[in-house]
């Protein structure tokens, strides 16, 4: 469904993404993990059209989308959410979601109706007429998700939708994401909450210093010495293997 | 909110009053007062589309007003065209200038104060141009439109012998502008425009072509504001570079919706009514208490403006809505208490 090949993105002298490639098969949940500053969000921005890559190629559902603008990519069915949520603060929850629904729906009344349905499906039924600015962090994350979902995507890129949520809220949103996948929408997510990565994703890529250092089923990846070192520092995996008390 | 019975009655009464006003008000002064109030409401509505709904603050809306006005004046005085025909060219001129400024600004991603400065610069450049191009615009002398002497042809020449004619003319324009903005608010275009105002990146991410939406808004705004220029020319039969492109019209066009409530259908009308009423009251009051002190009323006027801006961030419409919501919540709380 999505194929990013040899993506390079530089900011001045800094190489944020270097030769990263990843593939997301249809109907799966794929996760992208890595330490802070690894380049995960930059890679998302490149895939969704917010940044132009310096090299590499992105194809989505058979179309070359490299260098397309975000709204064009969205029309094709590839939608991202933002790590720092970006609600339309002066609008109600329903109006926020309807702005997404307008991607496929022309009529205002139909878009508002569809927004109500999507909102209810994601557990925002009671908040539809509240101003988005008044929502809690968890509410805003759900809104971000609802708005993206209302655009009628084939592939959702979720950038840390669980950051800042408590354990109960995480359990809820994991269910919500699984529910979205079950309706046939493919998902690529960036996440730091490992419990969620383990339980949700079918496949995991690990990004460090802009390069993919490991890939595979979540369990295999978590055991990969390279990955452990990327997170805990050089030599950490040997110390753990030696039965270090610190592990 | 307008769906409730009370508001419907309010608007019906107000509409009826607006229609019969010339029969009730016979004084030329007050008819003129109404004409200028409606004219400014119309001008403010043009700004409101782009600034209020689109969040693109223009400090140079005179560039559209003046272009419309000059085209209307030049085509009539130099080529003898009928004003009902020149009107369309004036509006097209407004759209053209809007598209040009919009393309340059939005293509290169100018936002916020940079965009405001660009529009200001364009208005000023056009003012200099209009002063310099004497062959076309008569320069600083200005263009005079020949007065229509034949009362039979007052409609055909878009010149009315009494204030009543101009009153209905601007009333129709204002109502049309309200309908346009009302319909816009309930359309996909309107929803996308507001989304761009609230957060351009987020809007792009959910499929909004921000560039196209902003271009649409600036062109619509330009057309409407140019039509304001057409009205001005037909009413005062005069156009010169300072009236056309000077800062006065730019400031008026943005103050009215800011006072009344940006991004609301009735904000500009409310703001204009409030400003004109306050202007008259302060003028009368200063004259009554301190006799003739020219300029004193302007100071009061300024103080009121500052107070409104400081305490009513959402304008007068925000104030009314807040009151209404407060009352409703109060009632709901009482009902809850009664149940308990």
XYZ file of C-alpha atoms in Angstrom:
587
model
C 0.000 0.000 0.000
C 2.779 2.424 0.963
C 6.346 2.129 -0.161
C 9.033 4.617 0.783
C 12.369 3.924 -0.866
C 15.772 5.368 0.112
C 14.388 8.580 1.581
C 16.942 11.272 2.372
C 16.031 14.536 4.083
C 18.636 17.099 5.124
C 18.251 20.317 7.073
C 21.379 22.287 6.271
C 24.243 20.063 7.433
C 22.014 17.816 9.512
C 20.822 14.611 7.897
C 17.460 13.978 9.577
C 16.561 10.951 7.477
C 19.259 9.015 5.652
C 18.376 6.275 3.205
C 15.334 5.094 5.087
C 13.020 2.630 3.374
C 9.821 1.127 4.640
C 6.846 -0.777 3.356
C 3.336 -0.869 4.754
C 1.175 -3.723 3.457
C -2.554 -3.203 3.110
C -4.748 -3.929 6.130
C -1.873 -4.027 8.629
C -0.761 -1.943 11.564
C 2.909 -1.102 11.168
C 4.818 0.848 13.794
C 7.821 3.103 13.597
C 9.808 3.426 16.804
C 13.090 4.945 17.818
C 14.674 7.256 20.387
C 13.840 10.958 20.507
C 15.291 12.877 17.593
C 15.666 9.766 15.443
C 13.796 11.397 12.561
C 10.453 9.619 12.876
C 8.289 12.732 12.610
C 10.445 14.061 9.773
C 9.916 10.831 7.865
C 6.158 11.191 8.442
C 6.251 14.757 7.195
C 8.065 13.628 4.049
C 5.592 10.808 3.389
C 2.556 13.066 3.910
C 3.857 15.860 1.683
C 4.707 18.482 4.308
C 8.416 18.214 3.467
C 10.006 17.435 0.139
C 12.649 14.697 0.323
C 16.127 15.451 -1.023
C 16.192 11.984 -2.525
C 14.053 8.886 -2.620
C 10.660 7.844 -3.862
C 7.292 7.369 -2.209
C 4.531 5.381 -3.840
C 1.080 5.053 -2.367
C -1.506 2.626 -3.739
C 0.423 2.451 -6.992
C 0.762 6.232 -7.430
C 4.029 8.103 -7.142
C 3.298 10.735 -4.475
C 6.853 12.041 -4.033
C 6.753 15.828 -3.682
C 2.944 16.063 -3.769
C 1.292 18.643 -1.528
C -0.417 17.399 1.667
C -3.962 18.040 0.421
C -3.268 16.118 -2.802
C -1.911 13.178 -0.827
C -4.977 13.391 1.422
C -7.319 13.255 -1.586
C -5.652 9.982 -2.553
C -6.376 8.613 0.918
C -3.152 9.108 2.875
C -3.715 11.219 5.989
C -1.458 12.102 8.907
C -2.157 13.297 12.427
C 0.143 15.604 14.360
C 2.200 14.744 17.413
C 1.398 18.189 18.809
C -2.353 18.117 18.257
C -3.717 20.910 16.083
C -7.427 21.359 16.785
C -9.378 24.230 15.240
C -9.803 25.697 18.708
C -12.652 28.131 17.980
C -14.830 25.520 16.331
C -16.923 22.830 17.954
C -15.822 19.200 17.897
C -18.457 18.468 15.256
C -17.288 21.324 13.033
C -13.692 20.171 13.426
C -14.506 16.678 12.254
C -16.760 18.018 9.482
C -13.802 19.957 8.066
C -12.196 16.557 7.534
C -15.402 15.051 6.174
C -15.487 17.734 3.464
C -12.547 15.957 1.853
C -15.035 13.555 0.291
C -18.380 15.245 0.957
C -19.485 18.483 -0.666
C -22.738 19.247 1.190
C -22.472 20.956 4.564
C -25.373 19.093 6.206
C -24.069 15.696 5.030
C -20.568 16.547 6.252
C -21.893 17.543 9.680
C -23.938 14.325 9.862
C -20.944 12.220 8.916
C -18.872 14.118 11.492
C -21.406 13.198 14.172
C -21.194 9.518 13.215
C -17.399 9.462 13.210
C -17.303 11.328 16.516
C -19.695 8.871 18.142
C -17.742 5.891 16.794
C -14.613 7.276 18.461
C -16.358 7.924 21.757
C -16.834 11.669 21.383
C -20.637 11.552 21.243
C -21.070 13.642 24.359
C -18.620 16.328 23.294
C -19.774 17.064 19.760
C -21.031 20.554 20.486
C -18.209 21.632 22.790
C -15.574 24.012 21.504
C -12.455 22.037 20.634
C -10.353 24.421 22.717
C -12.081 23.180 25.877
C -11.111 19.499 25.419
C -8.694 17.579 27.627
C -5.471 16.163 26.165
C -7.135 12.785 25.677
C -10.105 14.492 24.015
C -7.846 16.395 21.650
C -6.037 13.214 20.644
C -9.351 11.593 19.848
C -10.435 14.661 17.915
C -7.229 14.579 15.874
C -7.941 10.941 15.098
C -11.633 11.576 14.298
C -10.831 14.438 11.950
C -8.303 12.352 10.053
C -10.691 9.407 9.923
C -13.524 11.589 8.604
C -11.507 12.321 5.467
C -12.123 8.732 4.383
C -8.500 7.530 4.333
C -7.002 4.285 3.080
C -3.868 4.771 5.173
C -3.562 6.676 8.453
C -0.227 7.955 9.745
C -0.607 8.376 13.504
C 2.100 10.406 15.200
C 2.201 9.564 18.917
C -1.524 9.538 19.558
C -0.877 8.026 22.991
C 1.681 10.503 24.318
C 0.389 12.237 27.414
C -2.423 9.775 28.067
C -2.854 7.716 31.257
C -3.031 3.928 31.341
C -6.832 3.727 31.040
C -6.915 6.177 28.179
C -4.177 4.216 26.395
C -6.139 0.978 26.706
C -9.171 2.755 25.249
C -7.332 4.276 22.322
C -5.600 0.975 21.505
C -9.074 -0.504 21.096
C -10.136 2.444 18.966
C -7.126 2.002 16.658
C -7.729 -1.707 16.355
C -11.353 -0.910 15.494
C -10.210 1.436 12.737
C -7.937 -1.256 11.304
C -10.833 -3.706 11.348
C -12.808 -1.414 9.055
C -10.100 -1.947 6.449
C -7.899 1.086 7.021
C -4.155 0.508 7.033
C -2.201 2.183 9.825
C 1.379 3.343 10.236
C 2.074 4.700 13.699
C 4.885 6.355 15.590
C 4.742 5.411 19.231
C 6.819 5.500 22.399
C 4.392 3.502 24.519
C 5.951 0.052 24.022
C 3.048 -1.849 25.529
C 0.834 -0.420 22.776
C 3.428 -1.075 20.050
C 3.717 -4.700 21.164
C 0.004 -5.360 21.320
C -1.031 -3.411 18.229
C 1.504 -3.728 15.491
C 2.089 -6.544 13.055
C 5.477 -5.225 12.025
C 7.937 -2.692 13.424
C 10.652 -0.493 11.999
C 13.274 1.071 14.258
C 14.744 4.392 13.243
C 17.921 5.757 14.819
C 19.868 8.798 13.631
C 17.725 8.876 10.518
C 18.437 5.292 9.441
C 16.392 2.122 9.807
C 18.503 -0.050 12.116
C 16.117 -2.925 12.622
C 12.842 -4.306 11.359
C 10.602 -7.278 12.017
C 7.905 -8.533 14.346
C 7.754 -6.342 17.481
C 9.093 -9.062 19.806
C 12.118 -9.796 17.597
C 12.895 -6.142 17.235
C 12.779 -5.522 20.979
C 15.354 -8.267 21.464
C 17.682 -6.931 18.763
C 20.949 -5.831 20.455
C 21.263 -2.870 18.074
C 17.869 -1.592 19.159
C 18.650 -1.993 22.835
C 21.853 -0.012 22.331
C 20.071 2.733 20.439
C 17.795 3.244 23.418
C 20.070 2.516 26.376
C 23.521 3.398 25.118
C 26.590 1.595 23.801
C 27.317 -1.707 25.466
C 23.953 -1.934 27.175
C 22.913 -5.141 25.464
C 26.117 -6.928 26.560
C 25.589 -5.835 30.136
C 22.017 -7.096 30.010
C 23.142 -10.370 28.474
C 25.658 -10.717 31.272
C 22.740 -10.537 33.685
C 23.362 -7.015 34.873
C 21.245 -5.960 37.805
C 20.334 -2.755 35.996
C 18.140 -4.626 33.538
C -29.413 31.003 17.194
C -31.386 32.819 14.497
C -33.613 29.773 14.401
C -35.335 30.628 17.654
C -38.674 32.393 17.508
C -37.555 35.549 19.267
C -34.738 36.163 16.840
C -36.944 35.522 13.833
C -39.356 38.160 15.014
C -36.486 40.527 15.721
C -35.093 40.177 12.191
C -38.542 40.466 10.606
C -39.216 43.692 12.483
C -35.782 45.040 11.672
C -36.216 44.130 8.000
C -39.633 45.776 7.853
C -38.248 48.898 9.529
C -35.360 48.984 7.057
C -37.796 48.875 4.151
C -40.118 51.614 5.411
C -37.380 53.750 6.961
C -37.403 56.470 4.243
C -41.090 57.138 4.964
C -40.555 57.428 8.685
C -37.336 59.403 8.546
C -37.773 62.530 6.532
C -34.675 64.371 7.645
C -31.949 64.279 5.030
C -29.343 64.098 7.764
C -30.645 60.826 9.207
C -31.190 59.218 5.818
C -27.598 60.060 5.067
C -26.633 58.577 8.421
C -28.335 55.304 7.437
C -26.751 55.326 3.999
C -23.258 55.737 5.422
C -23.912 53.096 8.077
C -25.000 50.578 5.464
C -22.148 51.547 3.144
C -19.576 50.906 5.831
C -21.295 47.656 6.794
C -20.989 46.584 3.164
C -17.327 47.563 2.984
C -16.669 45.783 6.286
C -18.379 42.641 4.999
C -15.913 42.553 2.119
C -13.024 42.648 4.581
C -14.796 40.146 6.844
C -14.761 37.404 4.195
C -10.997 37.440 4.010
C -10.010 38.773 7.435
C -12.819 37.455 9.603
C -13.433 34.060 8.015
C -10.059 33.504 6.367
C -7.800 35.042 9.023
C -5.872 36.941 6.335
C -5.682 40.440 7.792
C -5.491 43.080 5.126
C -4.439 46.619 5.966
C -4.934 47.806 2.435
C -8.473 46.983 1.402
C -8.592 50.428 -0.212
C -6.705 48.814 -3.094
C -9.901 46.984 -4.079
C -12.224 49.839 -3.176
C -10.192 52.352 -5.162
C -9.751 50.102 -8.178
C -13.487 49.501 -8.398
C -14.192 53.187 -7.912
C -11.673 54.351 -10.519
C -12.837 51.876 -13.150
C -16.414 52.960 -12.545
C -15.463 56.639 -12.771
C -13.103 56.406 -15.765
C -15.296 54.230 -17.967
C -18.201 56.609 -17.379
C -16.435 59.946 -17.674
C -13.944 59.122 -20.468
C -15.874 56.597 -22.497
C -19.434 57.520 -21.651
C -20.410 53.952 -20.757
C -23.545 53.259 -18.773
C -22.901 52.818 -15.027
C -24.840 49.537 -14.958
C -22.360 48.168 -17.483
C -19.209 49.671 -15.958
C -20.153 48.127 -12.619
C -19.224 44.670 -13.915
C -15.870 45.897 -15.142
C -15.254 47.554 -11.785
C -15.925 44.277 -9.996
C -13.767 42.362 -12.461
C -11.005 44.897 -11.818
C -11.302 44.269 -8.086
C -11.038 40.516 -8.683
C -8.019 40.959 -10.944
C -6.113 43.062 -8.426
C -7.130 40.631 -5.669
C -5.938 37.641 -7.670
C -2.620 39.355 -8.383
C -1.948 40.297 -4.751
C -3.259 36.950 -3.529
C -1.132 34.945 -5.940
C 2.053 36.778 -4.985
C 1.393 36.615 -1.238
C -0.032 33.129 -0.876
C 2.255 31.398 -3.370
C 5.192 32.524 -1.288
C 3.449 31.668 1.961
C 3.137 35.170 3.405
C 1.018 35.089 6.540
C 0.009 37.362 9.401
C 1.720 40.709 9.621
C 3.707 40.107 6.414
C 0.511 39.769 4.465
C -0.912 42.870 6.163
C 2.187 44.837 5.173
C 2.022 43.661 1.561
C -1.586 44.818 1.218
C -0.717 48.143 2.826
C 2.163 48.554 0.400
C -0.047 47.757 -2.590
C -2.661 50.330 -1.570
C 0.049 52.947 -1.179
C 1.657 52.028 -4.504
C -1.711 52.330 -6.235
C -2.253 55.723 -4.607
C 1.051 56.987 -5.975
C 0.260 55.460 -9.357
C -3.180 57.069 -9.476
C -1.651 60.442 -8.623
C 1.042 60.098 -11.276
C -1.040 58.744 -14.163
C -2.740 62.047 -14.861
C -3.700 61.059 -18.386
C -5.994 58.339 -17.066
C -6.990 59.456 -13.592
C -6.710 63.251 -13.772
C -4.114 62.896 -10.994
C -4.691 64.747 -7.755
C -7.505 66.837 -9.243
C -9.676 63.774 -9.322
C -12.433 62.676 -11.678
C -15.845 64.286 -11.654
C -18.813 62.360 -12.962
C -21.276 64.446 -14.966
C -24.415 65.076 -12.956
C -27.509 63.562 -14.485
C -30.014 66.385 -15.108
C -32.877 64.276 -16.387
C -35.006 62.931 -13.488
C -36.542 60.325 -15.838
C -33.129 58.755 -16.313
C -32.038 58.713 -12.685
C -32.268 54.922 -12.455
C -30.635 54.349 -15.841
C -27.764 56.638 -14.829
C -27.573 55.161 -11.317
C -27.869 58.647 -9.872
C -30.747 59.351 -7.560
C -32.182 62.777 -6.883
C -32.994 62.039 -3.235
C -31.367 60.112 -0.442
C -34.147 57.522 -0.654
C -32.853 56.146 -3.941
C -29.341 55.756 -2.602
C -30.725 54.304 0.599
C -32.474 51.475 -1.241
C -29.478 50.960 -3.482
C -27.095 50.411 -0.570
C -29.746 48.492 1.388
C -30.008 45.986 -1.449
C -26.228 45.701 -1.702
C -25.925 45.156 2.043
C -28.641 42.523 2.140
C -26.992 40.771 -0.804
C -23.663 40.791 1.028
C -25.329 39.304 4.108
C -26.880 36.555 1.997
C -23.567 35.810 0.274
C -21.703 35.510 3.566
C -24.541 33.563 5.169
C -24.451 31.060 2.314
C -20.667 30.944 2.411
C -20.735 30.089 6.105
C -22.906 27.075 5.294
C -20.822 25.778 2.417
C -17.798 23.559 2.040
C -15.801 26.574 0.890
C -16.697 28.449 4.073
C -15.829 25.513 6.307
C -12.475 25.076 4.585
C -11.754 28.797 4.794
C -12.364 28.781 8.543
C -10.194 25.674 8.861
C -7.358 27.529 7.119
C -7.820 30.468 9.487
C -7.675 28.222 12.529
C -4.655 26.190 11.438
C -3.309 26.061 7.937
C -1.129 22.966 8.345
C -3.886 20.957 9.981
C -6.260 22.045 7.218
C -3.802 20.925 4.520
C -3.394 17.589 6.275
C -7.118 16.860 6.028
C -7.318 17.679 2.345
C -7.877 21.438 2.180
C -6.071 23.166 -0.674
C -5.177 26.203 1.425
C -3.816 28.181 -1.523
C -6.973 27.769 -3.581
C -9.281 28.509 -0.665
C -7.396 31.707 0.185
C -7.411 32.769 -3.458
C -11.172 32.266 -3.549
C -11.608 34.365 -0.436
C -9.448 37.258 -1.603
C -11.181 37.354 -5.009
C -14.663 37.350 -3.472
C -13.557 40.003 -0.998
C -12.015 42.069 -3.792
C -15.166 41.907 -5.906
C -17.374 42.976 -3.025
C -15.107 45.802 -1.939
C -14.836 47.055 -5.529
C -18.631 47.171 -5.629
C -18.408 49.392 -2.560
C -16.240 51.695 -4.656
C -18.902 51.711 -7.368
C -21.511 52.841 -4.859
C -19.230 55.558 -3.543
C -18.625 56.982 -7.012
C -22.339 56.977 -7.856
C -23.184 58.670 -4.565
C -20.497 61.348 -4.438
C -19.740 61.611 -8.194
C -16.101 62.191 -7.409
C -12.955 60.116 -7.130
C -9.396 61.158 -6.343
C -6.283 59.195 -5.312
C -6.653 59.905 -1.590
C -10.269 58.862 -1.365
C -9.601 55.814 -3.517
C -6.367 54.441 -2.118
C -5.780 56.482 1.063
C -5.673 54.653 4.406
C -9.135 55.841 5.523
C -11.116 53.223 3.627
C -8.648 50.477 4.549
C -8.992 51.292 8.242
C -12.781 51.668 8.145
C -13.161 48.357 6.350
C -11.292 46.492 9.074
C -12.439 48.393 12.168
C -16.124 47.718 11.548
C -15.941 43.890 11.529
C -13.414 43.879 14.376
C -15.781 45.915 16.561
C -18.848 44.016 15.453
C -17.401 40.516 15.469
C -15.002 38.982 12.959
C -16.090 35.887 11.118
C -19.781 36.427 11.827
C -22.519 37.267 9.324
C -23.875 40.278 11.192
C -20.652 41.536 12.774
C -19.911 44.230 10.166
C -23.486 45.564 10.207
C -23.525 45.698 13.990
C -20.088 47.263 14.135
C -20.982 49.900 11.594
C -24.233 50.779 13.372
C -22.420 50.986 16.696
C -19.559 53.108 15.359
C -21.796 55.585 13.561
C -24.162 55.886 16.501
C -21.303 56.396 18.944
C -19.748 58.899 16.568
C -22.925 60.984 16.468
C -23.544 60.733 20.211
C -20.022 61.810 21.113
C -20.225 64.675 18.635
C -23.516 65.877 20.079
C -22.426 65.358 23.689
C -19.172 67.252 23.349
C -20.999 70.088 21.678
C -23.595 70.168 24.430
C -21.144 70.175 27.345
C -18.147 71.994 25.970
C -19.633 73.977 23.115
C -17.560 73.930 20.015
C -14.352 72.007 20.621
C -13.503 70.421 17.306
C -11.652 67.139 17.675
C -12.843 66.404 21.204
C -15.453 63.939 19.927
C -12.708 62.055 18.100
C -10.875 61.544 21.386
C -13.952 60.013 22.990
C -14.493 57.957 19.904
C -10.952 56.638 20.230
C -11.408 55.797 23.906
C -14.561 53.811 23.135
C -12.733 51.923 20.403
C -9.931 50.969 22.772
C -12.430 49.832 25.405
C -14.310 47.656 22.931
C -11.107 46.079 21.686
C -9.819 45.468 25.210
C -12.950 43.958 26.689
C -14.783 42.414 23.748
C -12.312 40.209 21.876
C -15.180 38.641 19.962
C -16.832 41.944 19.199
C -20.423 42.925 19.795
C -21.737 39.682 18.339
C -19.632 37.825 20.913
C -21.151 39.960 23.651
C -24.713 39.244 22.537
C -24.050 35.532 22.042
C -22.370 35.316 25.449
C -25.365 36.954 27.112
C -27.736 34.628 25.357
C -25.720 31.528 26.210
C -25.380 32.703 29.801
C -29.126 33.154 30.109
C -29.808 29.742 28.623
C -27.305 28.049 30.921
C -28.875 29.864 33.860
C -32.272 28.553 32.865
C -30.938 25.020 32.393
C -29.365 25.160 35.856
C -32.666 26.287 37.352
C -34.487 23.445 35.635
C -31.958 20.988 37.058
C -32.479 22.447 40.520
C -36.231 22.184 40.146
C -35.929 18.506 39.192
C -33.669 17.808 42.148
